[in-house]
Amino acid sequence: MTLPGSWEMVVGLEVHTELKTATKMFCGCANHFGAEPNTNVCPVCLGLPGSLPVLNERAVELAMAIGMALHSRIAPSTFHRKNYFYPDMPKDFQISQYDLPINSGGYLDLPDGSRVTIERAHLEEDTGKSTHLGGSGRIHGAERSLVDYNRSGVPLVEIVSGPDIRSSAQARAYAAELRGILIATGASDGRMEEGSMRIDANVSVRKSGDPFGTRCEIKNLNSLRSLHRAIDYEALRQIEVIEEGGVIRQETRHWDENLGVTSTMRTKEEAEDYRYFREPDLVDLAPEQGWQDRIRLSLPAMPAERRTKLAERLNAPTPAQLDAVGVVIDLDLEVFVNAAIDAGVDPVLAIARTANELAGGIEGIKNLTPDAFTATLLMEQSGQLSATQAKTVLGELLAHGGEPAGIVAAKGFEQLSSDSLGSTVESLIAENPDEWARYCEGDEKLAQFFIGQVMKLTKGQANGKAVIAELQTRR
Amino acid sequence: MKTAQQIARDVRSGESSAQSELDASLAAIRGRNEELNVFLYVDEAGARAAAAAIDEKVAKGDAVGPLAGVPIAIKDNMCQVGIPTTCSSKILEGWRPPYNATVIDRLVAAGAVPVGKTNLDEFAMGSSTENSAFGPTRNPLDPSRVPGGSSGGSAAAVAADMTPIALGSDTGGSIRQPAALCGLVGVKPSYGLVSRYGLIAFASSLDQIGPFSKTVMDSAILLETIAGHDPMDSTSLPEPAPSLSAHVEDGVVGKRIALVRELIEGADADVVASVNRAVEALKDAGASIIEISIPELHLGLSAYYLIAPAEASSNLARYDGVRFGLRVDAEDVEAMNTATRTAGFGAEVKRRIMLGTYALSAGYFDAYYGQALKVRTQMINAFQRAYAQADLLIGATAPSVAFPFGSKTSNPMAMYLSDVFTIPTNLAGEAAISVPFGTGEAGLPTGVQLLGPGRSEAQLFAAARVLELAEVGS
């Protein structure tokens, strides 16, 4: 979406990601989504009197891994208490990091070549989860509120970008790229629908070249689509307010997914004073160099590097092919592409089939082996299978698994013998003398006419390249 | 009454039994608890079962711990599974913890028999045990006077011979001051020596659990039993419990002990006289004595009354009526929080929550809490300089002997001054012991305080033992 006139949006994102640790941040309870409410709890994560937090080392490692992937500086850090009352926060304070976060600075390069700076990526604990019954579904006016403390104390990293994003598409690309990094580092499963990655967006607008405008923070965007829509809505809302002579108040706004609008949650005046102070129950966190080095060495390649590497297997790739490469990396499907290319499949074909057919049937990907994928593509490349047949075989493999040869046999996708193809071509030449003459005079477009006719007669079972070969021997 | 050391020895040898020692303890409690209001809860059934188990082990020839069969009183701010734990507050009335404090586990493993939970100033905020929601505790030595606080109940339990030893907690003097007022030995261990897991927090960076006893040796045995690293407490020192009882008889020959002017300044003449006599006793035992001044100690009280309330305001936020303890219903959550806290907390707790909230607020943080942290650093540095000149320091524990009920309740500042000599040790995270030495007004005991750097407990016990020998001659 482009904004009207010379308006420009300025967006910074705060991404909260739950860390994929076995246990919670400060206790030994399982960190597991979907358990019966209030079963993964103990005195510590329930904030019972007398309980004390003990920092989970794995959470620190994953936070460092995120920082390293974002080119952040890993520094000695401290924990603070963020004090406010809320029923799903058992201690009525949240243990977070304040002036000294574990990761400061850094950047994230997006596939379009733009760079978004990272201000910080700090550790904190998650709250429990409230469900408000009756009323609007929010705490005010609810008849009853239920709290599940299974999520209480789950480790989070909050990644705060600089105000560098200038469009909702760029915001979406940033979130998608960051999600890829979180998955690659093993820090998160990136499941936005389960709330393991949640986004707040700070949005303001200005005339290009002007200083930053007043920003509003939109809370809890739970999908890339919501992020995109909410930012566009909010930017347009702010432009409308300003153009009608109004001013933007700094406030926190709520995104209503169903109505597609943002609305005021609380104004700056209503904002809490969190009374941050050093958490006296925890000691300072200063990961020693050796520990940092071990984490750095164990980091796998990040999506950008993997994209570059895969794109290098293509000769002068087109933008569409680069997009396909992006899809392959996003879905972590390089193993299929690489197996096929290594076995002699044309890289263009391997990437196209992966980015289209495999991506389209991703839910069945566990049924497919790289060998079966490679075998299918080799049959297509040799002409044994038509493109349509190859896609059908891949669909079948994704749906039910099995061996390509067996599926080919069962579907009756036996190769048309060259005799039978030859006789089909000959009868078509006889029936279409004008077209044949033009083809023989060098009008190559007519090849497509004959292929189309052959496909019609053979119900798509012929291979285009084989048809051309048959035509050429008779030209 | 027998000491803990004697009881454990007799129980191990079969000369006595855990059950008969417990009977004696329970009889003493029955005898005076109504008058003195020492125990808020007596776990007779649990204690009897524990004592029987010890006796059975002894009968079978199994190993029993260093506190085998020793009845012990627990300040009611430490969690014990299934035992009501109130912090002497209405807000926790009826709450039974589902877990044990680490110190409870260690006591039980050592064979001790916890008999019940003792009264305290609500959430350990006070110096007289008058701030308890369940009524004040009386000083067994003079029931018209306070036992001190906040661990007044634990001090009174030992002073009234209900148990030979007890656990208290010391945030600004809450073990040492009642020990002084009740004529007992009381120890504030180095920060991190004893796990705080299961100790209901007042001010996390200052709180430490420590022993009460009639003899120096009993406190040494009790402290070495509960000390040592605990993986459940991140601030716990990463080392095993030090050996303390083995050093009680080490003496003070060649030790440099400094009398600190600021630690007797403003104390009653009888208290100062006891401190001076103690200095002489240490000198006679071979210590070299110097007199020094640590002017920074004057800043302790003000820094403490910003830092401790600030941490408390956050630590006590969880008493919101949502999950445990008191709930006063109201039309919405915020109103319920407010109604619950209004009804559940006493005046002193509310005063400190407000003080602490204010000190941490935006716009005031730097001037109050931030400034207090700087003072705390100065205090640590000042002690460090003092310990370059002396191995240990000496002064008074409390400015006066036990005072009458009501004499300081109307003036919080006067009450806060009861802890002026004890607070600096908590701010510095160091160790100190109060030893009963001499008497003052009305024949009541006076306490002398020995202070040492972090991890100096063995030296402190040795010096305390010198005073004990000089006083009682055994």
Short mmCIF file of N, CA and C in Angstrom, two decimals, chain A residues 42-55 80-93 132 139-142 145 147 149 272-283, chain B residues 79 92 95 97-99 191 195-201 204-205 231-235 310-311 313-320 322-324 332-334 337 341 356-358 360-363 365 369:
data_model
loop_
_atom_site.label_atom_id
_atom_site.label_comp_id
_atom_site.label_asym_id
_atom_site.label_seq_id
_atom_site.Cartn_x
_atom_site.Cartn_y
_atom_site.Cartn_z
N CYS A 42 4.70 -24.60 39.92
CA CYS A 42 5.38 -24.92 41.17
C CYS A 42 5.43 -23.66 42.02
N PRO A 43 5.96 -23.73 43.24
CA PRO A 43 5.99 -22.52 44.09
C PRO A 43 6.66 -21.33 43.40
N VAL A 44 7.68 -21.59 42.58
CA VAL A 44 8.41 -20.47 41.97
C VAL A 44 7.56 -19.76 40.92
N CYS A 45 7.02 -20.51 39.95
CA CYS A 45 6.28 -19.84 38.87
C CYS A 45 4.87 -19.44 39.31
N LEU A 46 4.44 -19.91 40.49
CA LEU A 46 3.20 -19.40 41.06
C LEU A 46 3.47 -18.21 41.98
N GLY A 47 4.75 -17.87 42.16
CA GLY A 47 5.10 -16.73 43.01
C GLY A 47 4.69 -16.94 44.45
N LEU A 48 4.71 -18.18 44.94
CA LEU A 48 4.31 -18.41 46.32
C LEU A 48 5.31 -17.73 47.26
N PRO A 49 4.82 -17.29 48.43
CA PRO A 49 5.71 -16.62 49.39
C PRO A 49 6.95 -17.48 49.67
N GLY A 50 8.10 -16.86 49.68
CA GLY A 50 9.34 -17.56 50.02
C GLY A 50 10.06 -18.20 48.85
N SER A 51 9.40 -18.30 47.69
CA SER A 51 10.08 -18.94 46.56
C SER A 51 11.07 -17.97 45.92
N LEU A 52 12.07 -18.52 45.25
CA LEU A 52 13.12 -17.70 44.64
C LEU A 52 13.41 -18.18 43.23
N PRO A 53 13.78 -17.26 42.34
CA PRO A 53 14.09 -17.65 40.96
C PRO A 53 15.54 -18.11 40.81
N VAL A 54 15.73 -19.10 39.94
CA VAL A 54 17.09 -19.52 39.57
C VAL A 54 17.13 -19.54 38.04
N LEU A 55 18.07 -18.80 37.47
CA LEU A 55 18.09 -18.59 36.02
C LEU A 55 18.42 -19.87 35.25
N HIS A 80 15.98 -6.82 36.26
CA HIS A 80 15.22 -5.83 37.02
C HIS A 80 13.80 -6.37 37.26
N ARG A 81 13.15 -5.76 38.23
CA ARG A 81 11.73 -6.05 38.42
C ARG A 81 10.92 -4.92 37.80
N LYS A 82 9.92 -5.33 37.02
CA LYS A 82 8.98 -4.39 36.45
C LYS A 82 7.69 -4.57 37.25
N ASN A 83 7.36 -3.59 38.06
CA ASN A 83 6.28 -3.75 39.03
C ASN A 83 4.94 -3.24 38.52
N TYR A 84 3.96 -4.11 38.43
CA TYR A 84 2.57 -3.69 38.21
C TYR A 84 1.66 -4.85 38.58
N PHE A 85 0.45 -4.49 38.95
CA PHE A 85 -0.49 -5.52 39.39
C PHE A 85 -1.27 -6.07 38.21
N TYR A 86 -1.28 -7.38 38.07
CA TYR A 86 -2.17 -8.01 37.10
C TYR A 86 -2.37 -9.46 37.53
N PRO A 87 -3.61 -9.95 37.48
CA PRO A 87 -3.88 -11.28 38.06
C PRO A 87 -3.09 -12.42 37.42
N ASP A 88 -2.70 -12.27 36.14
CA ASP A 88 -1.97 -13.40 35.55
C ASP A 88 -0.46 -13.31 35.80
N MET A 89 -0.05 -12.30 36.56
CA MET A 89 1.36 -12.18 36.90
C MET A 89 1.53 -12.48 38.40
N PRO A 90 1.97 -13.71 38.72
CA PRO A 90 1.84 -14.19 40.10
C PRO A 90 2.54 -13.33 41.15
N LYS A 91 3.70 -12.79 40.83
CA LYS A 91 4.42 -12.02 41.83
C LYS A 91 3.99 -10.56 41.81
N ASP A 92 3.15 -10.19 40.86
CA ASP A 92 2.80 -8.80 40.61
C ASP A 92 4.02 -7.96 40.27
N PHE A 93 5.05 -8.63 39.82
CA PHE A 93 6.13 -7.96 39.09
C PHE A 93 6.67 -8.97 38.10
N HIS A 132 -11.06 -14.12 29.89
CA HIS A 132 -12.13 -13.37 30.53
C HIS A 132 -13.47 -13.78 29.93
N ILE A 139 -10.64 -7.69 30.44
CA ILE A 139 -10.82 -7.86 31.89
C ILE A 139 -11.92 -6.96 32.44
N HIS A 140 -12.05 -5.75 31.87
CA HIS A 140 -13.07 -4.85 32.39
C HIS A 140 -14.44 -5.28 31.91
N GLY A 141 -15.33 -5.46 32.84
CA GLY A 141 -16.68 -5.87 32.50
C GLY A 141 -16.84 -7.38 32.38
N ALA A 142 -15.76 -8.13 32.61
CA ALA A 142 -15.88 -9.59 32.54
C ALA A 142 -16.65 -10.10 33.75
N SER A 145 -12.94 -14.32 35.43
CA SER A 145 -11.67 -14.43 34.74
C SER A 145 -10.99 -15.72 35.20
N VAL A 147 -7.43 -17.98 35.05
CA VAL A 147 -6.00 -17.79 34.79
C VAL A 147 -5.30 -19.14 34.73
N TYR A 149 -1.61 -20.62 34.72
CA TYR A 149 -0.24 -20.22 35.01
C TYR A 149 0.81 -21.12 34.34
N GLU A 272 1.51 3.06 33.30
CA GLU A 272 1.98 2.69 34.64
C GLU A 272 3.39 3.20 34.89
N ASP A 273 3.68 3.48 36.14
CA ASP A 273 5.05 3.72 36.57
C ASP A 273 5.55 2.37 37.09
N TYR A 274 6.44 1.75 36.33
CA TYR A 274 6.81 0.36 36.64
C TYR A 274 7.81 0.23 37.78
N ARG A 275 8.33 1.32 38.27
CA ARG A 275 9.24 1.30 39.42
C ARG A 275 10.32 0.21 39.26
N TYR A 276 10.97 0.24 38.12
CA TYR A 276 12.06 -0.72 37.87
C TYR A 276 13.13 -0.63 38.94
N PHE A 277 13.59 -1.74 39.44
CA PHE A 277 14.82 -1.76 40.24
C PHE A 277 15.46 -3.14 40.12
N ARG A 278 16.74 -3.20 40.42
CA ARG A 278 17.50 -4.44 40.27
C ARG A 278 16.85 -5.57 41.04
N GLU A 279 16.70 -6.73 40.41
CA GLU A 279 16.11 -7.91 41.04
C GLU A 279 17.11 -8.45 42.06
N PRO A 280 16.82 -8.29 43.36
CA PRO A 280 17.81 -8.69 44.37
C PRO A 280 17.93 -10.21 44.53
N ASP A 281 17.00 -10.96 43.96
CA ASP A 281 17.05 -12.42 44.11
C ASP A 281 17.90 -13.09 43.03
N LEU A 282 18.41 -12.30 42.09
CA LEU A 282 19.25 -12.88 41.03
C LEU A 282 20.60 -12.18 41.03
N VAL A 283 21.59 -12.89 40.58
CA VAL A 283 22.91 -12.29 40.47
C VAL A 283 23.10 -11.77 39.04
N CYS B 79 8.69 -21.32 55.41
CA CYS B 79 7.66 -22.26 54.94
C CYS B 79 7.96 -23.68 55.40
N LEU B 92 -2.10 -13.61 55.29
CA LEU B 92 -1.71 -14.99 55.02
C LEU B 92 -2.44 -15.99 55.93
N TRP B 95 -3.08 -19.87 55.24
CA TRP B 95 -2.27 -20.42 54.14
C TRP B 95 -1.33 -21.49 54.66
N PRO B 97 1.82 -23.72 53.30
CA PRO B 97 2.74 -23.86 52.16
C PRO B 97 2.79 -25.30 51.66
N PRO B 98 2.91 -25.48 50.35
CA PRO B 98 3.07 -26.82 49.80
C PRO B 98 4.54 -27.24 49.72
N TYR B 99 5.42 -26.46 50.32
CA TYR B 99 6.84 -26.80 50.22
C TYR B 99 7.59 -26.36 51.46
N TYR B 191 25.72 -12.57 54.32
CA TYR B 191 24.69 -12.72 53.30
C TYR B 191 25.08 -13.86 52.35
N SER B 195 20.64 -20.42 52.97
CA SER B 195 19.67 -20.27 51.89
C SER B 195 18.42 -19.52 52.35
N ARG B 196 17.94 -18.62 51.50
CA ARG B 196 16.69 -17.93 51.78
C ARG B 196 15.50 -18.62 51.15
N TYR B 197 15.72 -19.75 50.47
CA TYR B 197 14.60 -20.40 49.80
C TYR B 197 13.57 -20.84 50.85
N GLY B 198 12.36 -20.32 50.72
CA GLY B 198 11.32 -20.64 51.69
C GLY B 198 11.22 -19.66 52.83
N LEU B 199 12.12 -18.70 52.89
CA LEU B 199 11.99 -17.59 53.85
C LEU B 199 11.14 -16.53 53.16
N ILE B 200 10.02 -16.19 53.75
CA ILE B 200 9.13 -15.22 53.10
C ILE B 200 9.79 -13.86 53.14
N ALA B 201 10.02 -13.31 51.95
CA ALA B 201 10.89 -12.15 51.83
C ALA B 201 10.28 -10.90 52.45
N SER B 204 14.85 -8.62 50.21
CA SER B 204 15.66 -9.74 49.73
C SER B 204 17.16 -9.54 49.83
N SER B 205 17.64 -8.32 49.64
CA SER B 205 19.09 -8.12 49.62
C SER B 205 19.66 -8.00 51.03
N PRO B 231 21.19 -24.73 45.60
CA PRO B 231 20.93 -24.38 44.20
C PRO B 231 19.59 -23.66 43.99
N MET B 232 18.72 -23.67 45.00
CA MET B 232 17.43 -22.99 44.86
C MET B 232 17.52 -21.50 45.18
N ASP B 233 18.66 -21.04 45.67
CA ASP B 233 18.82 -19.62 46.00
C ASP B 233 20.03 -19.10 45.24
N SER B 234 19.77 -18.25 44.23
CA SER B 234 20.86 -17.75 43.37
C SER B 234 21.86 -16.91 44.14
N THR B 235 21.46 -16.36 45.28
CA THR B 235 22.36 -15.51 46.05
C THR B 235 23.10 -16.29 47.12
N ALA B 310 11.70 -0.30 49.85
CA ALA B 310 11.59 -0.38 48.39
C ALA B 310 11.46 -1.85 47.97
N GLU B 311 12.34 -2.68 48.49
CA GLU B 311 12.26 -4.11 48.13
C GLU B 311 10.96 -4.72 48.67
N SER B 313 8.11 -3.26 49.11
CA SER B 313 6.93 -2.83 48.35
C SER B 313 6.72 -3.77 47.16
N SER B 314 7.81 -4.28 46.61
CA SER B 314 7.72 -5.20 45.48
C SER B 314 7.48 -6.64 45.96
N ASN B 315 8.21 -7.04 47.01
CA ASN B 315 8.04 -8.41 47.53
C ASN B 315 6.62 -8.67 48.03
N LEU B 316 5.98 -7.64 48.56
CA LEU B 316 4.66 -7.83 49.15
C LEU B 316 3.52 -7.56 48.18
N ALA B 317 3.89 -7.31 46.90
CA ALA B 317 2.84 -7.06 45.91
C ALA B 317 1.98 -8.30 45.68
N ARG B 318 2.60 -9.48 45.82
CA ARG B 318 1.90 -10.73 45.48
C ARG B 318 0.73 -11.04 46.40
N TYR B 319 0.63 -10.34 47.54
CA TYR B 319 -0.50 -10.58 48.44
C TYR B 319 -1.66 -9.75 47.92
N ASP B 320 -2.27 -10.27 46.83
CA ASP B 320 -3.27 -9.50 46.10
C ASP B 320 -4.65 -10.14 46.13
N VAL B 322 -5.50 -12.93 44.83
CA VAL B 322 -5.83 -13.75 43.65
C VAL B 322 -5.60 -15.23 43.90
N ARG B 323 -4.45 -15.59 44.49
CA ARG B 323 -4.08 -17.00 44.52
C ARG B 323 -4.09 -17.67 45.89
N PHE B 324 -3.79 -16.93 46.96
CA PHE B 324 -3.70 -17.56 48.28
C PHE B 324 -3.98 -16.53 49.36
N ASP B 332 -14.59 -5.53 41.07
CA ASP B 332 -13.66 -5.96 40.02
C ASP B 332 -12.31 -6.28 40.63
N VAL B 333 -11.37 -6.69 39.78
CA VAL B 333 -10.09 -7.19 40.29
C VAL B 333 -9.33 -6.12 41.07
N GLU B 334 -9.25 -4.92 40.49
CA GLU B 334 -8.49 -3.87 41.17
C GLU B 334 -9.09 -3.54 42.54
N ASN B 337 -8.18 -6.31 44.88
CA ASN B 337 -6.78 -6.16 45.33
C ASN B 337 -6.71 -5.15 46.47
N ARG B 341 -5.83 -5.91 50.44
CA ARG B 341 -4.60 -5.38 51.04
C ARG B 341 -4.91 -4.40 52.17
N GLY B 356 8.33 2.64 50.35
CA GLY B 356 9.12 1.97 49.32
C GLY B 356 8.61 2.29 47.92
N THR B 357 7.29 2.34 47.77
CA THR B 357 6.70 2.65 46.47
C THR B 357 7.13 4.06 46.05
N TYR B 358 7.09 4.95 47.01
CA TYR B 358 7.48 6.34 46.75
C TYR B 358 8.95 6.43 46.36
N LEU B 360 10.79 4.38 44.91
CA LEU B 360 11.10 3.80 43.60
C LEU B 360 10.39 4.53 42.45
N SER B 361 9.55 5.51 42.78
CA SER B 361 8.72 6.12 41.75
C SER B 361 9.53 6.98 40.79
N ALA B 362 9.01 7.06 39.56
CA ALA B 362 9.65 7.90 38.54
C ALA B 362 9.75 9.32 39.08
N GLY B 363 10.90 9.92 38.94
CA GLY B 363 11.08 11.29 39.41
C GLY B 363 11.65 11.34 40.82
N PHE B 365 13.22 8.30 42.18
CA PHE B 365 14.14 7.16 42.27
C PHE B 365 15.56 7.60 42.60
N TYR B 369 15.93 6.09 46.36
CA TYR B 369 16.48 4.73 46.26
C TYR B 369 17.90 4.75 45.70
#
